[in-house]
Coordinates of C-alpha atoms in Angstrom, one line a residue:
M2 CA -12.0 -4.2 46.3
D3 CA -10.5 -2.5 43.2
C4 CA -6.8 -1.7 43.6
N5 CA -5.5 1.7 42.7
E6 CA -4.4 1.0 39.1
T7 CA -2.5 3.3 36.9
R8 CA -4.4 3.4 33.6
Q9 CA -3.5 4.7 30.1
A10 CA -5.4 5.2 26.9
V11 CA -3.8 3.2 24.1
C12 CA -4.7 3.0 20.4
V13 CA -6.2 -0.3 19.5
N14 CA -7.1 -1.6 16.0
E15 CA -9.3 -4.2 14.2
T16 CA -9.5 -5.3 10.6
V17 CA -13.0 -4.4 9.6
F18 CA -12.6 -5.1 5.8
D19 CA -10.1 -7.1 3.8
S20 CA -11.2 -8.1 0.4
T21 CA -11.1 -7.4 -3.4
V22 CA -13.9 -5.4 -4.9
E23 CA -14.9 -5.2 -8.6
I24 CA -16.6 -2.1 -10.1
P25 CA -18.4 -2.6 -13.5
L26 CA -18.2 0.4 -15.9
E27 CA -20.1 1.0 -19.2
A28 CA -19.8 3.8 -21.8
D29 CA -21.2 4.6 -25.2
L30 CA -18.8 6.8 -27.2
M31 CA -19.6 8.8 -30.3
L32 CA -16.6 9.9 -32.3
P33 CA -16.1 13.7 -32.5
D34 CA -16.5 15.2 -36.0
Y35 CA -12.7 15.6 -36.4
C36 CA -12.0 11.9 -35.9
P37 CA -12.0 9.6 -38.9
D38 CA -14.3 6.6 -39.2
I39 CA -13.4 3.4 -37.4
V40 CA -12.0 0.6 -39.6
K41 CA -10.4 -1.6 -36.9
I42 CA -10.0 -1.3 -33.1
L43 CA -6.5 -2.2 -32.0
K44 CA -6.5 -1.8 -28.3
C45 CA -8.5 -0.4 -25.4
T46 CA -6.6 0.6 -22.2
L47 CA -7.9 1.9 -18.9
H48 CA -6.2 3.5 -15.9
P49 CA -8.1 3.7 -12.6
C50 CA -7.2 6.2 -9.9
I51 CA -8.7 6.5 -6.4
K52 CA -9.5 10.1 -5.4
S53 CA -10.9 9.6 -1.9
S54 CA -12.1 7.2 0.7
T55 CA -14.6 7.9 3.5
T56 CA -16.0 5.9 6.4
Q57 CA -19.4 6.5 8.1
G58 CA -20.8 4.1 10.6
R59 CA -20.5 0.6 9.1
Q60 CA -19.9 1.7 5.5
L61 CA -16.7 2.5 3.6
T62 CA -17.0 4.4 0.3
I63 CA -14.2 4.9 -2.3
E64 CA -14.4 7.5 -5.1
G65 CA -12.3 7.3 -8.2
V66 CA -12.0 8.0 -11.9
C67 CA -11.1 5.7 -14.8
S68 CA -9.4 7.0 -17.9
M69 CA -10.0 5.0 -21.0
T70 CA -8.3 5.2 -24.3
V71 CA -9.4 3.4 -27.5
L72 CA -6.6 3.1 -30.1
Y73 CA -8.0 2.3 -33.6
L74 CA -7.3 2.5 -37.4
G75 CA -9.3 5.2 -39.0
E76 CA -10.2 6.2 -42.6
D77 CA -11.3 9.7 -43.5
N78 CA -14.1 10.5 -46.0
T79 CA -11.7 10.7 -49.0
G80 CA -10.9 7.0 -48.7
G81 CA -7.2 7.5 -48.1
E82 CA -4.7 5.4 -46.2
L83 CA -5.5 4.0 -42.8
R84 CA -4.1 6.0 -39.9
L85 CA -3.7 5.5 -36.2
R86 CA -6.2 7.4 -34.2
S87 CA -7.5 7.4 -30.6
I88 CA -10.4 8.5 -28.5
D89 CA -10.4 9.1 -24.8
C90 CA -13.1 9.2 -22.1
K91 CA -13.1 9.5 -18.3
L92 CA -15.7 7.7 -16.2
P93 CA -16.1 8.5 -12.5
Y94 CA -17.0 5.6 -10.2
S95 CA -17.7 4.9 -6.6
K96 CA -18.1 1.8 -4.5
S97 CA -19.5 1.3 -1.0
V98 CA -18.8 -1.8 1.1
D99 CA -20.1 -2.9 4.5
L100 CA -17.6 -3.0 7.4
K101 CA -17.5 -5.6 10.1
N102 CA -18.2 -3.1 12.8
E103 CA -19.2 0.5 13.2
V104 CA -16.1 2.7 13.3
Q105 CA -15.3 6.3 14.2
Q106 CA -12.0 6.4 12.3
A107 CA -10.4 3.9 9.9
I108 CA -7.0 3.6 8.1
V109 CA -7.7 2.5 4.6
F110 CA -5.1 0.8 2.3
I111 CA -6.1 0.5 -1.4
G112 CA -4.2 -1.3 -4.2
N113 CA -5.0 -2.0 -7.8
D114 CA -6.2 -5.5 -8.7
S115 CA -7.0 -7.0 -12.1
S116 CA -9.0 -4.8 -14.5
Y117 CA -10.3 -5.5 -17.9
C118 CA -11.9 -3.7 -20.8
N119 CA -13.9 -4.9 -23.8
C120 CA -14.9 -2.6 -26.6
R121 CA -16.6 -3.0 -30.0
A122 CA -17.5 -0.7 -32.9
V123 CA -21.3 -0.6 -33.1
S124 CA -20.9 1.6 -36.2
K125 CA -18.2 3.6 -37.9
R126 CA -18.8 6.4 -35.4
R127 CA -19.9 4.7 -32.3
I128 CA -18.0 2.5 -29.7
E129 CA -19.5 0.4 -26.9
L130 CA -17.3 0.0 -23.9
K131 CA -17.7 -2.5 -21.1
A132 CA -15.1 -2.7 -18.4
A133 CA -14.4 -3.6 -14.7
V134 CA -12.0 -2.1 -12.3
G135 CA -10.7 -4.1 -9.4
H136 CA -9.2 -2.8 -6.1
K137 CA -7.8 -4.6 -3.1
I138 CA -9.1 -2.9 0.0
C139 CA -8.0 -3.3 3.6
A140 CA -9.6 -1.1 6.3
V141 CA -8.4 -1.1 9.9
S142 CA -10.4 0.7 12.6
S143 CA -8.5 2.9 15.0
G144 CA -9.9 3.6 18.5
E145 CA -8.8 4.1 22.1
Q146 CA -9.0 1.7 25.0
Q147 CA -8.1 2.2 28.7
V148 CA -5.6 -0.5 30.0
V149 CA -3.6 -1.1 33.2
T150 CA 0.0 -0.1 33.0
D151 CA 0.9 -0.1 36.8
A152 CA -0.6 -0.7 40.2
A153 CA 0.1 1.7 43.1
E154 CA 0.3 0.2 46.6
D155 CA -1.4 1.8 49.6
T156 CA 1.5 2.3 52.1
Q157 CA -0.8 1.8 55.1
N158 CA -2.3 -1.4 53.9
P159 CA -0.2 -2.7 51.0
L160 CA -1.9 -5.1 48.7
G161 CA 1.2 -6.8 47.4
I162 CA 0.2 -6.5 43.7
Q163 CA 2.6 -8.1 41.2
L164 CA 2.3 -7.1 37.5
R165 CA 3.9 -8.8 34.6
K166 CA 4.7 -6.0 32.2
K167 CA 5.9 -5.9 28.7
V168 CA 7.2 -3.1 26.4
M169 CA 5.7 -3.1 23.0
E170 CA 6.7 -0.8 20.2
Q171 CA 3.8 0.7 18.2
N172 CA 3.7 3.1 15.3
T173 CA 0.4 4.8 15.9
F174 CA -1.1 6.3 12.8
V175 CA -1.5 10.0 13.0
T176 CA -3.3 10.8 9.8
Q177 CA -4.0 9.6 6.2
V178 CA -4.3 12.3 3.6
W179 CA -5.3 12.7 0.0
E180 CA -4.4 15.9 -1.9
M181 CA -4.9 16.7 -5.6
L182 CA -2.1 18.5 -7.4
D183 CA -3.0 20.5 -10.5
I184 CA -0.3 20.6 -13.1
R185 CA -0.2 23.1 -16.0
E186 CA 2.8 23.1 -18.2
E187 CA 3.9 23.7 -21.9
L188 CA 6.2 21.2 -23.3
E189 CA 8.3 22.1 -26.4
L190 CA 9.3 19.6 -29.1
S191 CA 13.0 19.0 -29.5
A192 CA 14.8 20.8 -32.3
G193 CA 14.4 19.0 -35.6
K194 CA 11.2 17.3 -34.6
P195 CA 8.3 17.8 -37.1
A196 CA 5.2 19.7 -36.0
I197 CA 2.2 18.0 -34.5
R198 CA -1.0 17.3 -36.4
N199 CA -2.7 15.3 -33.7
V200 CA -1.7 13.2 -30.7
I201 CA -2.3 9.5 -31.3
C202 CA -1.6 8.1 -27.9
S203 CA 0.3 9.2 -24.8
R204 CA 1.2 7.9 -21.4
V205 CA 2.0 9.9 -18.2
C206 CA 3.3 8.4 -14.9
A207 CA 4.2 10.2 -11.7
V208 CA 7.2 9.2 -9.6
I209 CA 7.8 10.6 -6.1
L210 CA 11.5 11.1 -5.4
D211 CA 11.6 12.7 -2.0
H212 CA 9.3 13.9 0.8
K213 CA 9.9 15.8 4.0
L214 CA 7.8 16.3 7.1
I215 CA 7.5 19.6 8.9
S216 CA 4.9 20.8 11.4
G217 CA 1.5 19.9 9.9
K218 CA 2.9 19.7 6.3
I219 CA 4.5 17.2 3.9
I220 CA 6.7 18.6 1.2
T221 CA 6.9 16.3 -1.8
K222 CA 9.1 16.3 -4.9
G223 CA 9.0 14.1 -7.9
E224 CA 8.6 14.1 -11.7
L225 CA 6.2 13.3 -14.4
R226 CA 7.4 11.0 -17.1
I227 CA 5.6 11.7 -20.4
S228 CA 5.6 9.8 -23.6
A229 CA 3.6 11.1 -26.6
L230 CA 3.1 9.4 -30.0
Y231 CA 1.8 11.9 -32.6
C232 CA 1.0 12.2 -36.3
V233 CA 3.2 14.8 -38.0
D234 CA 1.6 17.9 -39.6
D235 CA 0.2 17.4 -43.2
N236 CA 2.2 20.4 -44.3
D237 CA 5.4 18.6 -43.4
E238 CA 7.2 16.4 -46.0
K239 CA 6.7 13.5 -43.6
A240 CA 2.9 13.8 -43.7
G241 CA 1.1 10.7 -42.5
K242 CA 4.1 9.5 -40.5
T243 CA 4.4 9.2 -36.7
E244 CA 6.9 10.6 -34.2
Q245 CA 7.4 9.9 -30.5
M246 CA 8.5 12.5 -28.0
D247 CA 9.5 11.9 -24.3
F248 CA 9.6 14.5 -21.6
V249 CA 10.6 14.5 -17.9
L250 CA 8.9 17.3 -15.9
P251 CA 9.8 18.0 -12.3
I252 CA 6.8 18.5 -10.0
S253 CA 6.3 19.3 -6.3
G254 CA 3.5 19.8 -3.9
V255 CA 2.7 20.5 -0.2
I256 CA 0.2 18.3 1.6
D257 CA -1.6 19.3 4.7
A258 CA -1.2 16.7 7.4
A259 CA -2.6 17.7 10.7
G260 CA -0.6 16.4 13.7
A261 CA 2.5 15.5 11.6
D262 CA 6.0 16.6 12.5
D263 CA 9.6 15.7 11.7
S264 CA 9.5 13.0 14.4
C265 CA 6.9 11.0 12.5
I266 CA 7.3 8.3 9.8
C267 CA 5.7 8.9 6.5
S268 CA 4.9 6.9 3.3
A269 CA 4.0 9.1 0.4
N270 CA 3.0 8.4 -3.2
Y271 CA 1.9 10.1 -6.5
E272 CA -0.8 8.8 -8.9
V273 CA -1.8 10.4 -12.1
C274 CA -5.6 10.6 -12.1
E275 CA -6.4 12.6 -15.3
Y276 CA -4.4 14.4 -18.0
E277 CA -4.7 16.0 -21.4
L278 CA -2.0 16.7 -24.0
I279 CA -3.2 19.4 -26.4
P280 CA -1.1 20.6 -29.4
K281 CA -0.5 24.3 -29.4
A282 CA 1.0 26.7 -32.0
D283 CA 4.3 28.5 -31.4
Q284 CA 5.2 32.0 -32.5
D285 CA 5.6 30.7 -36.1
G286 CA 2.1 29.2 -36.1
E287 CA 3.4 25.6 -36.1
N288 CA 2.2 23.1 -33.5
T289 CA 5.5 22.4 -31.8
I290 CA 4.1 22.8 -28.2
L291 CA 2.1 20.3 -26.1
E292 CA 0.0 21.9 -23.4
L293 CA -0.2 19.5 -20.4
R294 CA -3.1 19.6 -18.0
A295 CA -2.8 17.0 -15.3
Q296 CA -4.3 16.1 -12.0
V297 CA -1.9 14.1 -9.7
M298 CA -3.2 12.6 -6.5
A299 CA -0.7 12.8 -3.7
T300 CA -1.4 10.4 -0.8
A301 CA 0.4 9.9 2.5
Q302 CA 0.1 7.8 5.6
V303 CA 1.8 9.3 8.7
C304 CA 2.5 7.5 11.9
R305 CA 4.4 8.1 15.2
K306 CA 6.6 5.6 16.9
Q307 CA 6.0 5.1 20.6
Q308 CA 6.6 2.5 23.3
L309 CA 3.7 1.0 25.2
L310 CA 4.1 -0.4 28.7
L311 CA 1.3 -3.0 29.1
A312 CA 0.4 -5.5 31.8
D313 CA -0.9 -8.9 30.8
D314 CA -1.0 -10.8 34.1
C315 CA -1.2 -10.1 37.8
Y316 CA -1.4 -11.7 41.3
S317 CA -1.1 -10.5 44.9
T318 CA 1.4 -11.8 47.5
R319 CA -1.2 -11.2 50.2
Y320 CA -4.8 -11.6 49.0
A321 CA -7.0 -13.3 46.5
C322 CA -6.5 -11.3 43.3
E323 CA -8.3 -11.4 39.9
G324 CA -7.2 -9.7 36.7
H325 CA -9.7 -9.0 33.9
K326 CA -8.0 -9.4 30.5
K327 CA -9.0 -8.5 27.1
S328 CA -7.5 -9.5 23.7
M329 CA -6.6 -6.4 21.7
N330 CA -5.0 -5.7 18.3
F331 CA -2.2 -3.1 17.8
L332 CA -1.3 -1.9 14.3
S333 CA 2.2 -0.8 13.5
L334 CA 3.9 0.3 10.3
L335 CA 6.8 -2.1 9.6
D336 CA 8.0 -0.6 6.3
A337 CA 7.2 2.2 3.9
V338 CA 7.8 0.3 0.7
D339 CA 9.5 2.0 -2.3
H340 CA 10.9 -1.0 -4.2
R341 CA 11.8 -1.2 -7.8
C342 CA 12.4 -4.3 -9.9
M343 CA 13.2 -4.9 -13.6
Y344 CA 11.5 -7.1 -16.1
K345 CA 13.4 -8.4 -19.1
G346 CA 11.6 -10.4 -21.8
E347 CA 11.4 -11.1 -25.5
V348 CA 8.7 -11.0 -28.1
E349 CA 8.9 -12.8 -31.5
L350 CA 7.6 -10.8 -34.4
P351 CA 6.0 -12.4 -37.5
E352 CA 7.5 -11.9 -40.9
G353 CA 6.9 -8.7 -42.8
V354 CA 7.3 -6.2 -39.9
D355 CA 9.2 -3.2 -41.1
H356 CA 9.6 -1.3 -37.8
I357 CA 8.3 -0.8 -34.3
I358 CA 6.2 2.4 -34.0
T359 CA 6.0 2.5 -30.2
G360 CA 5.6 0.2 -27.1
W361 CA 4.4 0.4 -23.5
A362 CA 3.6 -1.8 -20.5
D363 CA 1.0 -1.9 -17.7
A364 CA 1.3 -3.5 -14.4
Q365 CA -1.8 -4.9 -12.5
Q366 CA -3.1 -7.7 -10.3
C367 CA -0.4 -8.0 -7.5
P368 CA -1.2 -10.9 -5.2
V369 CA 1.1 -10.9 -2.1
R370 CA 2.3 -13.7 0.0
F371 CA 4.8 -13.8 2.9
S372 CA 7.4 -16.5 3.3
T373 CA 9.8 -17.3 6.1
E374 CA 13.0 -19.2 5.3
N375 CA 16.1 -19.5 7.5
G376 CA 14.5 -17.1 10.0
E377 CA 14.0 -14.3 7.4
C378 CA 10.6 -13.1 6.4
R379 CA 10.1 -11.9 2.9
A380 CA 7.3 -10.3 1.0
I381 CA 6.8 -11.8 -2.5
V382 CA 4.6 -9.8 -4.9
Q383 CA 3.5 -11.4 -8.1
I384 CA 3.0 -8.8 -10.8
H385 CA 1.1 -9.3 -14.0
I386 CA 2.6 -7.2 -16.8
N387 CA 0.8 -6.5 -20.1
L388 CA 3.4 -5.8 -22.8
C389 CA 2.2 -3.9 -25.9
L390 CA 3.8 -3.1 -29.2
L391 CA 2.6 -1.2 -32.3
A392 CA 4.4 -2.1 -35.5
E393 CA 4.2 -1.2 -39.2
D394 CA 4.5 -3.8 -41.9
T395 CA 6.5 -3.3 -45.1
D396 CA 3.2 -2.6 -47.0
G397 CA 2.4 0.2 -44.5
S398 CA -0.3 -1.6 -42.5
V399 CA -0.3 -1.3 -38.7
R400 CA -0.3 -4.2 -36.4
F401 CA -0.8 -4.5 -32.6
Y402 CA 0.9 -7.1 -30.4
D403 CA 0.4 -7.7 -26.8
K404 CA 1.6 -10.3 -24.3
T405 CA 1.0 -10.9 -20.6
E406 CA 3.9 -12.0 -18.5
Q407 CA 4.3 -12.6 -14.7
M408 CA 7.2 -11.5 -12.6
E409 CA 8.0 -11.7 -8.9
C410 CA 9.4 -9.0 -6.7
S411 CA 10.8 -10.1 -3.4
F412 CA 12.2 -8.1 -0.5
P413 CA 12.9 -8.7 3.2
V414 CA 10.4 -7.7 5.9
Q415 CA 10.9 -7.6 9.7
A416 CA 9.8 -11.0 11.0
G417 CA 6.5 -11.1 12.7
E418 CA 5.5 -13.1 15.7
E419 CA 3.0 -16.0 15.6
S420 CA 0.3 -13.7 16.9
T421 CA 1.0 -11.2 14.1
S422 CA -0.9 -10.6 10.9
L423 CA 0.9 -8.8 8.1
L424 CA -1.0 -6.4 5.8
F425 CA 0.1 -5.1 2.4
C426 CA -1.9 -3.6 -0.5
P427 CA 0.8 -2.7 -3.0
Q428 CA 0.4 -0.3 -5.9
A429 CA 2.5 -1.3 -8.9
S430 CA 3.3 1.1 -11.8
V431 CA 5.6 0.9 -14.8
I432 CA 7.9 3.9 -14.6
G433 CA 10.2 3.0 -17.4
F434 CA 10.0 1.1 -20.7
D435 CA 12.3 0.5 -23.6
Y436 CA 12.8 -2.1 -26.4
N437 CA 15.5 -3.2 -28.8
R438 CA 14.8 -5.1 -32.0
N439 CA 17.2 -7.8 -33.1
G440 CA 15.9 -9.4 -36.3
S441 CA 12.5 -10.9 -35.7
A442 CA 12.9 -10.7 -31.9
V443 CA 12.3 -7.7 -29.7
Q444 CA 14.0 -7.5 -26.3
L445 CA 11.8 -5.6 -23.8
R446 CA 12.8 -4.0 -20.5
C447 CA 10.5 -2.3 -18.1
E448 CA 11.0 -0.9 -14.6
V449 CA 8.2 -1.5 -12.1
Q450 CA 7.8 0.5 -8.9
L451 CA 6.0 -1.0 -5.9
K452 CA 4.6 1.5 -3.3
G453 CA 2.7 0.9 -0.1
C454 CA 2.8 0.2 3.6
I455 CA 3.6 -3.1 5.2
C456 CA 1.9 -3.2 8.5
K457 CA 1.6 -5.8 11.3
L458 CA -1.4 -6.3 13.4
T459 CA -0.3 -7.8 16.7
R460 CA -2.9 -9.5 19.0
C461 CA -2.2 -9.8 22.7
N462 CA -3.9 -10.1 26.0
V463 CA -4.0 -6.8 28.0
M464 CA -5.1 -6.2 31.6
E465 CA -8.2 -4.0 31.8
E466 CA -8.9 -4.1 35.5
I467 CA -7.5 -5.6 38.7
S468 CA -9.6 -6.5 41.8
V469 CA -8.3 -7.6 45.2
D470 CA -10.4 -9.3 47.9
Q471 CA -9.0 -8.3 51.3
N472 CA -11.4 -10.7 53.0
K473 CA -9.5 -13.6 51.4
P474 CA -5.8 -13.5 52.6
I475 CA -3.4 -16.0 51.1
Q476 CA -3.1 -19.1 53.2
R477 CA 0.5 -20.4 53.7
E478 CA 1.0 -24.1 54.2
D479 CA 3.8 -23.7 56.7
D480 CA 5.5 -20.9 58.5
C481 CA 8.9 -20.7 56.7
S482 CA 10.7 -17.8 55.2
L483 CA 12.5 -19.8 52.4
T484 CA 11.5 -22.8 50.2
I485 CA 13.7 -24.8 47.9
Y486 CA 12.3 -25.5 44.4
Y487 CA 13.7 -27.6 41.6
A488 CA 12.7 -26.0 38.4
D489 CA 12.7 -28.0 35.2
A490 CA 14.2 -26.6 32.0
G491 CA 11.6 -24.3 30.3
E492 CA 9.7 -23.4 33.4
N493 CA 8.7 -19.7 33.6
L494 CA 10.0 -17.7 36.5
W495 CA 6.8 -15.6 36.6
E496 CA 4.6 -18.7 37.0
I497 CA 6.9 -20.0 39.7
A498 CA 6.7 -16.8 41.7
K499 CA 2.9 -16.6 41.1
R500 CA 2.4 -20.2 42.4
Y501 CA 4.2 -19.3 45.7
H502 CA 2.6 -15.9 46.0
T503 CA 5.9 -14.2 46.4
G504 CA 7.6 -11.3 44.8
M505 CA 9.4 -11.5 41.4
Q506 CA 12.2 -9.2 42.5
A507 CA 12.7 -11.2 45.7
V508 CA 13.1 -14.4 43.7
M509 CA 15.7 -12.9 41.4
E510 CA 17.7 -11.4 44.2
A511 CA 17.7 -14.7 46.2
N512 CA 19.1 -16.5 43.0
S513 CA 21.5 -13.9 41.8
Q514 CA 24.1 -16.6 41.1
V515 CA 21.7 -18.1 38.4
Q516 CA 21.1 -16.6 35.0
L517 CA 17.4 -15.7 35.3
D518 CA 15.0 -13.7 33.2
E519 CA 11.5 -13.1 34.2
D520 CA 10.3 -13.1 30.6
S521 CA 11.8 -16.4 29.6
G522 CA 12.0 -19.9 30.9
V523 CA 14.8 -21.5 33.0
S524 CA 17.4 -22.8 30.6
K525 CA 18.2 -26.0 32.5
R526 CA 17.2 -27.9 35.6
E527 CA 18.0 -25.6 38.5
M528 CA 17.6 -25.4 42.3
L529 CA 15.9 -22.2 43.1
L530 CA 15.5 -20.4 46.5
I531 CA 12.0 -19.1 46.9
P532 CA 11.6 -16.4 49.6
I533 CA 8.2 -16.5 51.2
L534 CA 6.9 -13.1 52.0
S535 CA 5.1 -12.7 55.3
N536 CA 1.8 -11.0 55.7

């Protein structure tokens, strides 16, 4: 017969997708009328941003947008000097992947992988772009399963059920949210800066500084770090020259997160998806204002810590007993990573370089490995950094230099058990960049921020059902109330009690003079007293 078990619904998980996907992109760009003809393409950059992820049945679909910028040297119709110019385009993209199983709900972790872009000038007014965007995707299904947590005994006909129980901490995911923040702001040039003719190139990154959970909401605060290289107005005495202006703009946003409260744990992040910097005239009619229009994606994963009491083995002291086990996975958040590391390097410039116009860096392709040394587990992230410099020669010609370097960021992680798999899809972004020229060498420094969730997927056997056959009572070999047993070092107390069909608590009470723990083995050879329970 089935015994009267106490059952509980627990959240179980399974990795249904874990791979890198590549999405090809193509575009054919025609220069607007106000852009000068193309003489030489210097650099093509791209910035992908995920806007949403959805699961339906056995399919996962991600939606994103890729912002592309082509930096080139242009010449107007008068045949004047070559000037820096740029053209931007935004390409939406989507990618669907097949999951291992059909899921009702999934937690999706997405990180940026290697991306590349090739462009060529088909004519003086047309550019052909071919690119590919890479994303590391890990999807984990989330569902409920009924498991045994206790077994009640019938007082009139006790079944003598013994359960081996263990307490496991689990951070159950409550929700995963994506919220777009629209930013509109006017940025004024510093006093003494010449007016703007046109923006040559710009970079905007979003940094989250703080977040707070309240009932059903996540309040976030951060800042936009903006760098703009522009050509000064022709009416200025510095016509044809370039200037750079940097801004820091505080931003904030409220994200709806159903089921979240201040007892939950949250990992939140900002990502700039799209932006525009448009020169705007001030009261005097000079372009000393930059109008910023930006879309910032705010994402968050919210989980709640709880303790699970699970049974993974059973027996009866009176009857034949069978426990039906099932291997299950449990996902828990180990750490909400917000780690920063600094890159320092050097670039040698060729002869004839007069000055550096501007510089920047991009971070991508972040393979992760976990290493354990001296009992400490560490996450090691290898980041590929593309360093870029624009320089002007003494004769006024513009040169572009780039160099790809690798750096490693390492930080400790809570050690996992042998039956644990660690999951991490980091997002790396350069949030600070500066350079210092010393002769022909340029020292570069850039600050890289790593964001993401490190999770563990723990696999263990859990009792689903217990059945007891009252027609098969336990047969005792002799009629004694106590047996002496010599346990070898390493023997498990639970297995000993199960072998003799006696109670765990009775064994521990009969051997109170010995250091015993039902979850671990006997430390050395010991003589144990084994009480034999009567029927």
